[in-house]
CSV table of C-alpha atoms and ligand atoms in Angstrom, one decimal:
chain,number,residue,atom,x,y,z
A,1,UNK,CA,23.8,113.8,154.4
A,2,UNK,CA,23.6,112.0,151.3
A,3,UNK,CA,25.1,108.5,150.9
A,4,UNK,CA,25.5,106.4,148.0
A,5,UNK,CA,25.3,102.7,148.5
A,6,UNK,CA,26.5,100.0,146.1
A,7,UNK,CA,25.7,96.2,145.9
A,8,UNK,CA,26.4,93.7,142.9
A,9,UNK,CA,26.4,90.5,144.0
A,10,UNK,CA,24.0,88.2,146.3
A,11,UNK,CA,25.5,89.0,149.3
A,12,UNK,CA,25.3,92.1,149.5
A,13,UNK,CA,22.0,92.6,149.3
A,14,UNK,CA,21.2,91.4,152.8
A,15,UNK,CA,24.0,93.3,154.2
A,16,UNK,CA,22.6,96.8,152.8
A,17,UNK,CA,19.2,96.4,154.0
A,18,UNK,CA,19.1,97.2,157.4
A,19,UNK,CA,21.9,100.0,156.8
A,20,UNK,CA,19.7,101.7,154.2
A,21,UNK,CA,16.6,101.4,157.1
A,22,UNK,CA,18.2,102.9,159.4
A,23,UNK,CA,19.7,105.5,157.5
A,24,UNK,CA,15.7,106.6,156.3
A,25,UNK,CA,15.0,107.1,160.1
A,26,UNK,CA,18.1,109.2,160.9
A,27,UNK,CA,16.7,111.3,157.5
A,28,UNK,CA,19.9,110.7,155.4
A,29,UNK,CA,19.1,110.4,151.7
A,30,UNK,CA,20.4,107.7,150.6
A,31,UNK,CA,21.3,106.8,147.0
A,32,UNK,CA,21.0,103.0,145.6
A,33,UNK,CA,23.8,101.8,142.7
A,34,UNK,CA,23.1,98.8,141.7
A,35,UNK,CA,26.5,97.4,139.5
A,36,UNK,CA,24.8,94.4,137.8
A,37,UNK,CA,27.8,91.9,138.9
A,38,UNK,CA,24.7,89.6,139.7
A,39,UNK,CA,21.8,89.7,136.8
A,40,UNK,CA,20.0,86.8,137.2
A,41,UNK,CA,16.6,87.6,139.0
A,42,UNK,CA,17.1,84.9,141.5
A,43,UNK,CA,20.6,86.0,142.3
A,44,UNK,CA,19.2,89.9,142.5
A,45,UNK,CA,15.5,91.1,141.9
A,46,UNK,CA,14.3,88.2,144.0
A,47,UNK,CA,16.5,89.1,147.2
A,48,UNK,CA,15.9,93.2,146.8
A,49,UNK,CA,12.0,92.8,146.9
A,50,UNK,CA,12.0,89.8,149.8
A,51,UNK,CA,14.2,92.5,151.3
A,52,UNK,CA,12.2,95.4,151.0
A,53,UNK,CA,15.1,97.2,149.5
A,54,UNK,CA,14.4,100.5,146.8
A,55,UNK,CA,14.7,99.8,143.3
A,56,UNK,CA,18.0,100.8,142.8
A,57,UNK,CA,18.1,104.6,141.7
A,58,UNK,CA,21.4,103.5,138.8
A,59,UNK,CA,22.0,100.2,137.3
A,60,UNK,CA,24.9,99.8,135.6
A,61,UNK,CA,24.4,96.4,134.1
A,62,UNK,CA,28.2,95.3,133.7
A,63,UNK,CA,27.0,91.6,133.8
A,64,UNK,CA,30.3,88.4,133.8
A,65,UNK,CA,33.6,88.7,132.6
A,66,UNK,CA,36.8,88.1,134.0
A,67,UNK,CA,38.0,90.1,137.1
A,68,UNK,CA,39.6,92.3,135.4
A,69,UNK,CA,37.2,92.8,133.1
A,70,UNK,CA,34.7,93.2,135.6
A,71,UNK,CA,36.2,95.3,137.6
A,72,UNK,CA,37.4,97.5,135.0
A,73,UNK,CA,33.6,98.4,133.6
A,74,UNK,CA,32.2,98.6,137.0
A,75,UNK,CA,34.8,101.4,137.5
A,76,UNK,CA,34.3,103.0,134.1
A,77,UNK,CA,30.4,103.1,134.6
A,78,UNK,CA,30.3,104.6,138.4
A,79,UNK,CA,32.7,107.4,138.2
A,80,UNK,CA,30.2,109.4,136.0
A,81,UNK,CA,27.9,108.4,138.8
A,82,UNK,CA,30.0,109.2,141.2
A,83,UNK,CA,31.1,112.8,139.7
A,84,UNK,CA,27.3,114.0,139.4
A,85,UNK,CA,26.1,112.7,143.2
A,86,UNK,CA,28.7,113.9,145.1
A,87,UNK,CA,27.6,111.9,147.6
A,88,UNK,CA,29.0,112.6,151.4
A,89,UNK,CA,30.1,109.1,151.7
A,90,UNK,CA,30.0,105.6,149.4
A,91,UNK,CA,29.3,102.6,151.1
A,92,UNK,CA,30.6,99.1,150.2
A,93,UNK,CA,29.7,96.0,151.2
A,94,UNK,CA,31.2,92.9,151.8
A,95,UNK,CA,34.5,91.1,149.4
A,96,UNK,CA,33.0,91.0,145.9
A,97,UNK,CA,34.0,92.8,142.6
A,98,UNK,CA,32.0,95.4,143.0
A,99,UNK,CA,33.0,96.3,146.2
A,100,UNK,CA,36.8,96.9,145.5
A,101,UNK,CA,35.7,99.0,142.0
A,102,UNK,CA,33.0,101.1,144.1
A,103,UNK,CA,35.5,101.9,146.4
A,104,UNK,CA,38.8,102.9,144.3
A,105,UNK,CA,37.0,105.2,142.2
A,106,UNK,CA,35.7,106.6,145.4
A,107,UNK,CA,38.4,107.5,146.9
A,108,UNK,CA,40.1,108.1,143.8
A,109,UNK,CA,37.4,110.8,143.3
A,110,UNK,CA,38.4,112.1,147.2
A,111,UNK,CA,34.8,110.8,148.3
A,112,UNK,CA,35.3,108.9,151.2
A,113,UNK,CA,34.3,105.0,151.8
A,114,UNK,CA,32.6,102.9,154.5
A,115,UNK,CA,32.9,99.5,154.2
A,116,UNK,CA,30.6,97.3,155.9
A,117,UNK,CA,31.6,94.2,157.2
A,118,UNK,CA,35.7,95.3,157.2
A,119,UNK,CA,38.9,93.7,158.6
A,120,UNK,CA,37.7,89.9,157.6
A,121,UNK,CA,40.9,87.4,156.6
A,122,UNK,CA,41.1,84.2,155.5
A,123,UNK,CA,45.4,85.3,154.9
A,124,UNK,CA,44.4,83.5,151.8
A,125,UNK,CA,45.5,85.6,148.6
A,126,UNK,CA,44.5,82.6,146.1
A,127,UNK,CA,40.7,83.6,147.2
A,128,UNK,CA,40.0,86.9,144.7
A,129,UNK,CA,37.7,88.0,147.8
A,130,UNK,CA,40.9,88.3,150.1
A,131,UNK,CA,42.6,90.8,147.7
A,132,UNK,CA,39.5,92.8,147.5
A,133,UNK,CA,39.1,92.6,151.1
A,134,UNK,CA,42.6,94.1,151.8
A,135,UNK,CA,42.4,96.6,149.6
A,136,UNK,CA,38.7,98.1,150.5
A,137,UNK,CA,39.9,98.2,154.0
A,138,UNK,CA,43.1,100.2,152.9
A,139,UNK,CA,41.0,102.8,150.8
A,140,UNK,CA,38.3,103.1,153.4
A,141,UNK,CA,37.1,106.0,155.6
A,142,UNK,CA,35.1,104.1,158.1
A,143,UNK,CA,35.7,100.9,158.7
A,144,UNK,CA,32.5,98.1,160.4
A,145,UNK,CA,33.5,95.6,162.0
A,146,UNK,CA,31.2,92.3,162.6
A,147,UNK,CA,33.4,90.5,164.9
A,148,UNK,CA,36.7,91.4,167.4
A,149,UNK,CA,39.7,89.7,165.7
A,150,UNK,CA,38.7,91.8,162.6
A,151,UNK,CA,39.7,95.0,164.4
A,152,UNK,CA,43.0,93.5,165.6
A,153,UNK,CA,43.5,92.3,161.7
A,154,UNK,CA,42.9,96.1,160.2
A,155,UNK,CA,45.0,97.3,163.6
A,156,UNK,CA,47.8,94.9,162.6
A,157,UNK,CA,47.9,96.2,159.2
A,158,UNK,CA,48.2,99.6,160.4
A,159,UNK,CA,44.9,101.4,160.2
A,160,UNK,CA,43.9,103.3,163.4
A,161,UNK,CA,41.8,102.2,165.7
A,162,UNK,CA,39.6,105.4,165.8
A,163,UNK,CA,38.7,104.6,162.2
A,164,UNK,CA,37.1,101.2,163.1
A,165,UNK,CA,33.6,100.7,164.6
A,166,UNK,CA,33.0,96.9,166.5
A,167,UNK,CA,29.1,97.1,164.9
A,168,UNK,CA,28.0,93.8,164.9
A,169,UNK,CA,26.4,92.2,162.3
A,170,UNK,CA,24.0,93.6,159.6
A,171,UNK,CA,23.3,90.4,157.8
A,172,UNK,CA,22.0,88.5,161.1
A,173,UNK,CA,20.0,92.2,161.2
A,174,UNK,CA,18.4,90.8,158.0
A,175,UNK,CA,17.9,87.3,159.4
A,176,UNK,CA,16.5,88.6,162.6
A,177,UNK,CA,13.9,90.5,160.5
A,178,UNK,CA,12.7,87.9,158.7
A,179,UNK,CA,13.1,84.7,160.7
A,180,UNK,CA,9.4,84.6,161.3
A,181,UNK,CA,8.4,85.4,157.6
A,182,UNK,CA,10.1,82.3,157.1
A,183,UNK,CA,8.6,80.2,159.6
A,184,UNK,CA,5.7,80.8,157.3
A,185,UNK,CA,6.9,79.3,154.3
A,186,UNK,CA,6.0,76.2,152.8
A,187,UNK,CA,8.8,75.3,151.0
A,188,UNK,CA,9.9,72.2,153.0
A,189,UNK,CA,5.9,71.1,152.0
A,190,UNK,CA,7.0,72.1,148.1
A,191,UNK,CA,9.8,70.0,148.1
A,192,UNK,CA,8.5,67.5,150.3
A,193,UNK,CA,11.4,67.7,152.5
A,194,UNK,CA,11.2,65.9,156.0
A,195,UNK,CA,11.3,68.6,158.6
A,196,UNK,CA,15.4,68.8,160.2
A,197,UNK,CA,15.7,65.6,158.2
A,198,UNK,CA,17.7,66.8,154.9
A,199,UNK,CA,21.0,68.5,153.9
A,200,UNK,CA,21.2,71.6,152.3
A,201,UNK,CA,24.5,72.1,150.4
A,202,UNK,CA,25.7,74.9,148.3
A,203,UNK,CA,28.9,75.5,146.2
A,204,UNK,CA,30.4,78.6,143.8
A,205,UNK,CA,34.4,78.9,144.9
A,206,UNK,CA,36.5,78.5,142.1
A,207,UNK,CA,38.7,76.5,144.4
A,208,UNK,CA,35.5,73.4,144.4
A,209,UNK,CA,34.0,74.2,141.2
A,210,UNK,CA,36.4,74.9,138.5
A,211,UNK,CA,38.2,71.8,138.9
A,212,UNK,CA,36.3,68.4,137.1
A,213,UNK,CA,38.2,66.2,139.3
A,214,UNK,CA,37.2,68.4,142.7
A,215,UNK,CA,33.5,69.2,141.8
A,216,UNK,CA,32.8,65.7,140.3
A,217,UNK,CA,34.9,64.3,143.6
A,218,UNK,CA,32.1,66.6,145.8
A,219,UNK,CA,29.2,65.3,144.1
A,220,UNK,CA,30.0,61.9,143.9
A,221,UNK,CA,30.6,62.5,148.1
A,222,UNK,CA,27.4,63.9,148.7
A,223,UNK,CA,25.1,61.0,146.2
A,224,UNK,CA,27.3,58.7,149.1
A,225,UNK,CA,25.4,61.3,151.7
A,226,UNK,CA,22.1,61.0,149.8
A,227,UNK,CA,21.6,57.0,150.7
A,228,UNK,CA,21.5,58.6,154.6
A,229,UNK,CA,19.0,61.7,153.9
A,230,UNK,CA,17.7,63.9,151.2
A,231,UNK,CA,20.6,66.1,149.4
A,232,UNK,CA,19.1,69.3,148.5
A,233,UNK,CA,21.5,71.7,146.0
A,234,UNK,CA,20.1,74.6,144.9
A,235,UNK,CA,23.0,75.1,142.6
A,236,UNK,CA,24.4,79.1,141.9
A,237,UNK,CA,24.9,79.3,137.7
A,238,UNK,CA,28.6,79.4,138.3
A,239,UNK,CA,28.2,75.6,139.3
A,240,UNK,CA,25.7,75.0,136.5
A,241,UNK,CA,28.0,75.6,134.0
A,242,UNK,CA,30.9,73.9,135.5
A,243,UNK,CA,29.1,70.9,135.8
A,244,UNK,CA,27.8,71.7,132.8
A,245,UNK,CA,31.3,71.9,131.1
A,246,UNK,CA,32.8,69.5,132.7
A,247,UNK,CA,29.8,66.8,131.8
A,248,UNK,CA,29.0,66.2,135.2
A,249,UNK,CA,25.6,67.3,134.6
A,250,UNK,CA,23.8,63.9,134.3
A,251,UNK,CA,24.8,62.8,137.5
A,252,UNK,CA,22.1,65.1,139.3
A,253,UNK,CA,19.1,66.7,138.7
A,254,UNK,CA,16.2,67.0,140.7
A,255,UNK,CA,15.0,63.5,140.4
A,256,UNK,CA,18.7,62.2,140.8
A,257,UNK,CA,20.4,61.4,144.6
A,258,UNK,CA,21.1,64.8,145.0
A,259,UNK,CA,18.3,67.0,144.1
A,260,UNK,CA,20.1,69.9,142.2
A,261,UNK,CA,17.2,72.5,142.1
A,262,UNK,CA,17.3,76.4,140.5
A,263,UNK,CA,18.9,79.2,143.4
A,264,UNK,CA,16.5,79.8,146.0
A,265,UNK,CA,15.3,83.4,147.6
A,266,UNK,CA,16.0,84.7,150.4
A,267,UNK,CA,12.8,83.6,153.0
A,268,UNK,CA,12.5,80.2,151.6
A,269,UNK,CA,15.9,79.6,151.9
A,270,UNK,CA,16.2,81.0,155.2
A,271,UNK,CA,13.7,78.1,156.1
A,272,UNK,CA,15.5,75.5,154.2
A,273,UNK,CA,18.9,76.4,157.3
A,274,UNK,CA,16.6,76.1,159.9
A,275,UNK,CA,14.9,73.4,159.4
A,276,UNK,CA,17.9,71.1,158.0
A,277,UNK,CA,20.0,68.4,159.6
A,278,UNK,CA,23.2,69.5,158.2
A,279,UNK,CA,24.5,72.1,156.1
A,280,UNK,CA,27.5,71.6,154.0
A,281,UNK,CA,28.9,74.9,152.0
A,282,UNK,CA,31.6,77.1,150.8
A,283,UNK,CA,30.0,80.2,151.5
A,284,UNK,CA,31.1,82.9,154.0
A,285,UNK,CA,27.3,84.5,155.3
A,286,UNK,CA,25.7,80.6,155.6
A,287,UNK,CA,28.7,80.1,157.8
A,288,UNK,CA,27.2,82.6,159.8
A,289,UNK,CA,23.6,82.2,159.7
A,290,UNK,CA,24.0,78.7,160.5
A,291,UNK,CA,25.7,80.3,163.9
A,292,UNK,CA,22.5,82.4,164.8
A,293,UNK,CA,20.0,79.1,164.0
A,294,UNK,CA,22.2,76.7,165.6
A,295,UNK,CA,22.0,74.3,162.2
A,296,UNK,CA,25.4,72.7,161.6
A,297,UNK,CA,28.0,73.8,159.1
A,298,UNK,CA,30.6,71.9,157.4
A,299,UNK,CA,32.4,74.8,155.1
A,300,UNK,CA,34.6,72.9,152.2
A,301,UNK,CA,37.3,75.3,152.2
A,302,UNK,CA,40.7,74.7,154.1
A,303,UNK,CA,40.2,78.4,155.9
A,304,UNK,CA,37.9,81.1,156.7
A,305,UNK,CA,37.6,84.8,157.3
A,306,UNK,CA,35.1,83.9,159.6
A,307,UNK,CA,36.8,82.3,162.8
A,308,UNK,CA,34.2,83.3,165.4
A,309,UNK,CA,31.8,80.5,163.9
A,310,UNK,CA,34.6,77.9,164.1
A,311,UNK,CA,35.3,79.1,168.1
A,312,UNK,CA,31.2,79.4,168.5
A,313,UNK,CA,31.3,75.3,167.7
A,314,UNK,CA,28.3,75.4,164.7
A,315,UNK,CA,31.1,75.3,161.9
A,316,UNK,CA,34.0,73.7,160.8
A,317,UNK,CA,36.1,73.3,158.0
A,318,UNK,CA,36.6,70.0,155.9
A,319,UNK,CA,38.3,71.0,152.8
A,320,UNK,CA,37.0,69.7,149.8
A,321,UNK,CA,38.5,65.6,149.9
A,322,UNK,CA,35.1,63.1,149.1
A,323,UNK,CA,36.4,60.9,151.9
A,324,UNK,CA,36.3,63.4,154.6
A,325,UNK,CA,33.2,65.1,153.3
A,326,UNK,CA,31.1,61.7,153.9
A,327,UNK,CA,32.5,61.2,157.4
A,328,UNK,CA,32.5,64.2,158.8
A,329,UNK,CA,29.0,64.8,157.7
A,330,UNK,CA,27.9,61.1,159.1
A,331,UNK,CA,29.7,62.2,162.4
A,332,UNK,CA,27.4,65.4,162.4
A,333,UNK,CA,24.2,63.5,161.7
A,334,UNK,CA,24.9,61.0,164.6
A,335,UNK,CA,26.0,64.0,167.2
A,336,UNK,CA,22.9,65.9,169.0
A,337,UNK,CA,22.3,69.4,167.2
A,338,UNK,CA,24.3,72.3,168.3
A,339,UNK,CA,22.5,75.2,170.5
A,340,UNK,CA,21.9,78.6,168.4
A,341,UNK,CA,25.0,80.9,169.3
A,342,UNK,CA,25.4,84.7,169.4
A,343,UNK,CA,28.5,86.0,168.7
A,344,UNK,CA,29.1,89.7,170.5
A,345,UNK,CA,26.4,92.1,169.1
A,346,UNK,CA,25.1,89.8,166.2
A,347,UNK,CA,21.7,91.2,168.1
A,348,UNK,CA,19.9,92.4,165.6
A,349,UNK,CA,20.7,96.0,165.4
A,350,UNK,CA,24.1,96.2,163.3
A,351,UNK,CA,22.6,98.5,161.2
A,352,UNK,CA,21.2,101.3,163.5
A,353,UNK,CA,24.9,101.2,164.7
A,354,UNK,CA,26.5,101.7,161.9
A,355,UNK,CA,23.8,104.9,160.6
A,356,UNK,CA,24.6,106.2,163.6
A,357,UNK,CA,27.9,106.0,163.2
A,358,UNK,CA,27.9,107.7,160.0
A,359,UNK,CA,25.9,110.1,161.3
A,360,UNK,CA,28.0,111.3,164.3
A,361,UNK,CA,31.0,111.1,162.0
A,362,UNK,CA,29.4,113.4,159.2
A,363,UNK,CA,31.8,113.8,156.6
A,364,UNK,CA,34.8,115.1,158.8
B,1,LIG,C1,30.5,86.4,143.5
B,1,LIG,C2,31.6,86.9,144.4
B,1,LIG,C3,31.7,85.9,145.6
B,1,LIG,C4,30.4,85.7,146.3
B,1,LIG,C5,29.4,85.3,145.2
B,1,LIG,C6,28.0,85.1,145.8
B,1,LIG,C7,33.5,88.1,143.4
B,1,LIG,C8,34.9,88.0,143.1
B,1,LIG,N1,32.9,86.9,143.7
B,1,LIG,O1,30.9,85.1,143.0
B,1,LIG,O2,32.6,86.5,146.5
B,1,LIG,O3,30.5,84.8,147.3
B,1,LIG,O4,29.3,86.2,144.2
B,1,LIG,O5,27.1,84.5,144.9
B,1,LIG,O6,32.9,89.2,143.4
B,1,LIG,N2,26.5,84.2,136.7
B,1,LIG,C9,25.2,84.0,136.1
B,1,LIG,N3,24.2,84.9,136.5
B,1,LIG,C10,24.5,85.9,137.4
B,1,LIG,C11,25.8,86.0,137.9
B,1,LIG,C12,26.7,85.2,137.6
B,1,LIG,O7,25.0,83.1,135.3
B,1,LIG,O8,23.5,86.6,137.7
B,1,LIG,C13,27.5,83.2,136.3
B,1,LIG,C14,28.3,83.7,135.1
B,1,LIG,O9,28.7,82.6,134.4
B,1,LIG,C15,29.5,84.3,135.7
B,1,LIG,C16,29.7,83.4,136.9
B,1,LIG,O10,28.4,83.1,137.4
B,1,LIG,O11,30.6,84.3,134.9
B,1,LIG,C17,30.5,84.0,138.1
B,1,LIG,O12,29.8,85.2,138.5
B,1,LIG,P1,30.7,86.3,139.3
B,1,LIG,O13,29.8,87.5,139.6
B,1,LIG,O14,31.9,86.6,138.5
B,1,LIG,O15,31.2,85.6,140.6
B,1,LIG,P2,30.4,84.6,141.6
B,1,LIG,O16,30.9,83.2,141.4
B,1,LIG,O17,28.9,84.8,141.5
C-alpha cells in the first residue's frame, strides 16, 4: 500500500511519528507532504529530526496568510501531488489548516482520507480548528479515535460506527518514546530553573492573543504569578507579534518577571512539563500530556475538545479573566500534585493500531 501523509503545523508532527513507524514495519510505503503552514525551524525542522521523522519527500512551502488564503494555496499546491502519487490513502492529522485542505482535495480527487485523532469537539465554531475538525471528519474514510465520547460525537453526527476505530493516542505514543530522552536533558540546568518549582505557560489562540486588552490582561496575571515562582513563556511567533503590535513587548523578556524565551523543541520541552509546578496554557496536546505526567493544567479557554483530561482531574479550564488566572493557579501551587493518569489506551501503541488498521482495511 502506498500512503501519503501530510503535516503543516507543530502539532502534527508528533502525531505522525509513530503512524509513519509503524507503517515501515507493516512494509507500507509511505509518502511524507510537508505543507509549510509552519516554517520556522523551531516550529518544524526542530520537531521532525527530535522525532526521527523522514525529510519530507514534497514541501510545499505555502507559509502565513489568512485562512482562506492558506487554505486555498495548500489546496492548489497538493492536488498536482495528489494526481501523480495516487496514493491508496491520505492521512491527516489533527485540526489545523492543512488538515482540512489535505483532506478536500483528497476526497475531491476520490482518494480516500484517514484522519488521526477524529470526532474531537469543543461545539465551539468561533475556534477555526472546530470547523476544520467537522469537516475532516465528514470527508474522511477512516476515522481514529483518541478518546470514547469522540466516537459518540462522529456517531451523533451521523457517521457509522464501522468507519471509526477507538485507537488511542499517538501523540502520548511520541511522549512514551521519548520520556527518557528527556529525563536526560539539561535544560532546567540552562535556564536555571528549580526542579518542579516553576510554571511553564504557553499561549497562540486568537481568542487570548489578538486582543491588547486580553493578552496584556494575561501577562500582567502571570508577572502577579512570577512574585510566587519563576514564569517561563517560551512564546509561539503568533504571540511575538501580538505583543509586538500591541506594545506589550517591554513588559517581558527574559530578564523581565516572566521570562519570555524563543519556542522550545520537542525533548527539552517535554522536560520543562515534567518537571514544572504548574502549567498554564491554551493548547489542546499539553492538555494532554500534562494527563500522562501528572503535572497540572490550567487551559485559558472557556471549553475544550478534550474532556477526558478535565474528568481525569489534571486540567481544567479558567478562561482567560487576570483575576481567576492568579487564584486558580495559587490554589494549584498550594494543593499536593495530581497522580499521572491514563486515559483508555493512551498506552503507548496508538500508532501500531492505527497501521494496522489501515492495513486490514486496504483500500476497500
Ligand atoms: C496553528 C493551528 C493551531 C495550532 C497551532 C500550533 C490552524 C488554524 N491553526 O496555529 O490549531 O494549535 O498551529 O502551533 O491551523 N508564524 C511564524 N512562523 C511559523 C508559523 C507561523 O512566524 O513558522 C506566525 C505568522 O505570523 C502567522 C501566525 O504565526 O501568521 C499564525 O500561524 P498559523 O499557521 O496561521 O496559525 P498558528 O497560530 O500557528
Amino acid at each position: 500500500m502506498k500512503i501519503l501523509h501530510v503535516v503543516g503545523a507543530r502539532p502534527n508532527f508528533m502525531k505522525v511519528a509513530p503512524v509513519i513507524r509503524a507503517l515501515e514495519t507493516l512494509h507500507a510505503t509511505n509518502v511524507l507532504v510537508h505543507t509549510g503552514q509552519h516554517y520556522d525551524r523551531a516550529l518544524s525542522q526542530t520537531f521532525l529530526d527530535e522525532l526521527g521523522l523522514p525529510t519530507p519527500d514534497v514541501h510545499l512551502e505555502v507559509g502565513s496568510g489568512s485562512h482562506a488564503e492558506q487554505t486555498a494555496r495548500i489546496m492548489e499546491r497538493i492536488e498536482p501531488v495528489l494526481v501523480e502519487q495516487q496514493p491508496d490513502l491520505t492521512v491527516v492529522v489533527g485540526d489545523v489548516n492543512s488538515t482540512i485542505a489535505a483532506s478536500l482535495v483528497s476526497a475531491k480527487l476520490l482518494l480516500p482520507v484517514a484522519h488521526v485523532e477524529a470526532g474531537l469537539r469543543s461545539f465551539d465554531r468561533s475556534m477555526p480548528e472546530e470547523i476544520n475538525r467537522v469537516v475532516t471528519d465528514r470527508l474522511s474514510t477512516l476515522l481514529f479515535t483518541t478518546s470514547p465520547e469522540a466516537e459518540e460525537n462522529l456517531v451523533h453526527e451521523g457517521i457509522e460506527r464501522a468507519r471509526i476505530h477507538f485507537v488511542g493516542n499517538p501523540m502520548i505514543d511520541s511522549l512514551t518514546n521519548h520520556l527518557d530522552q528527556a529525563r536526560g536533558s539539561s535544560i532546567l540546568e540552562t535556564l536555571r530553573l528549580p526542579d518542579r518549582g516553576y510554571a511553564l505557560v504557553t499561549l497562540h489562540r486568537p481568542s487570548n492573543v489578538d486582543d491588547a486588552a486580553t493578552l496584556g490582561g494575561i501577562l500582567k496575571a502571570l508577572a502577579d504569578l512570577a512574585t510566587d515562582l519563576p514564569v517561563l513563556f517560551p512564546a509561539h511567533p503568533r504571540t511575538v507579534k501580538m505583543m509586538r503590535a500591541h506594545g506589550l513587548d517591554e513588559l517581558i523578556g527574559d530578564a523581565g518577571p516572566v521570562r519570555c524565551v524563543e519556542p522550545i523543541g520537542y525533548i527539552d520541552f517535554l522536560r520543562l512539563m515534567d518537571r514544572a509546578q504548574i502549567v498554564l496554557t491554551d493548547s489542546g496536546g499539553i492538555q494532554e500530556e500534562t494527563t500522562i505526567l501528572g503535572t497540572p493544567c490550567l487551559t485559558l479557554r472557556q471549553n475544550t475538545e478534550r474532556p477526558i483530561t478535565i474528568e481525569m482531574g489534571t486540567n481544567k479550564l479558567i478562561g482567560s479573566d487576570p483575576g481567576v488566572l492568579v487564584r486558580e493557579a495559587r490554589a494549584v501551587l498550594a494543593a499536593p500534585r495530581p497522580e499521572p493518569q491514563r486515559p483508555p489506551l493512551w498506552d503507548g501503541h496508538a500508532g501500531e493500531r492505527i497501521a494496522d488498521a489501515i492495513v486490514s482495511w486496504g483500500g476497500d
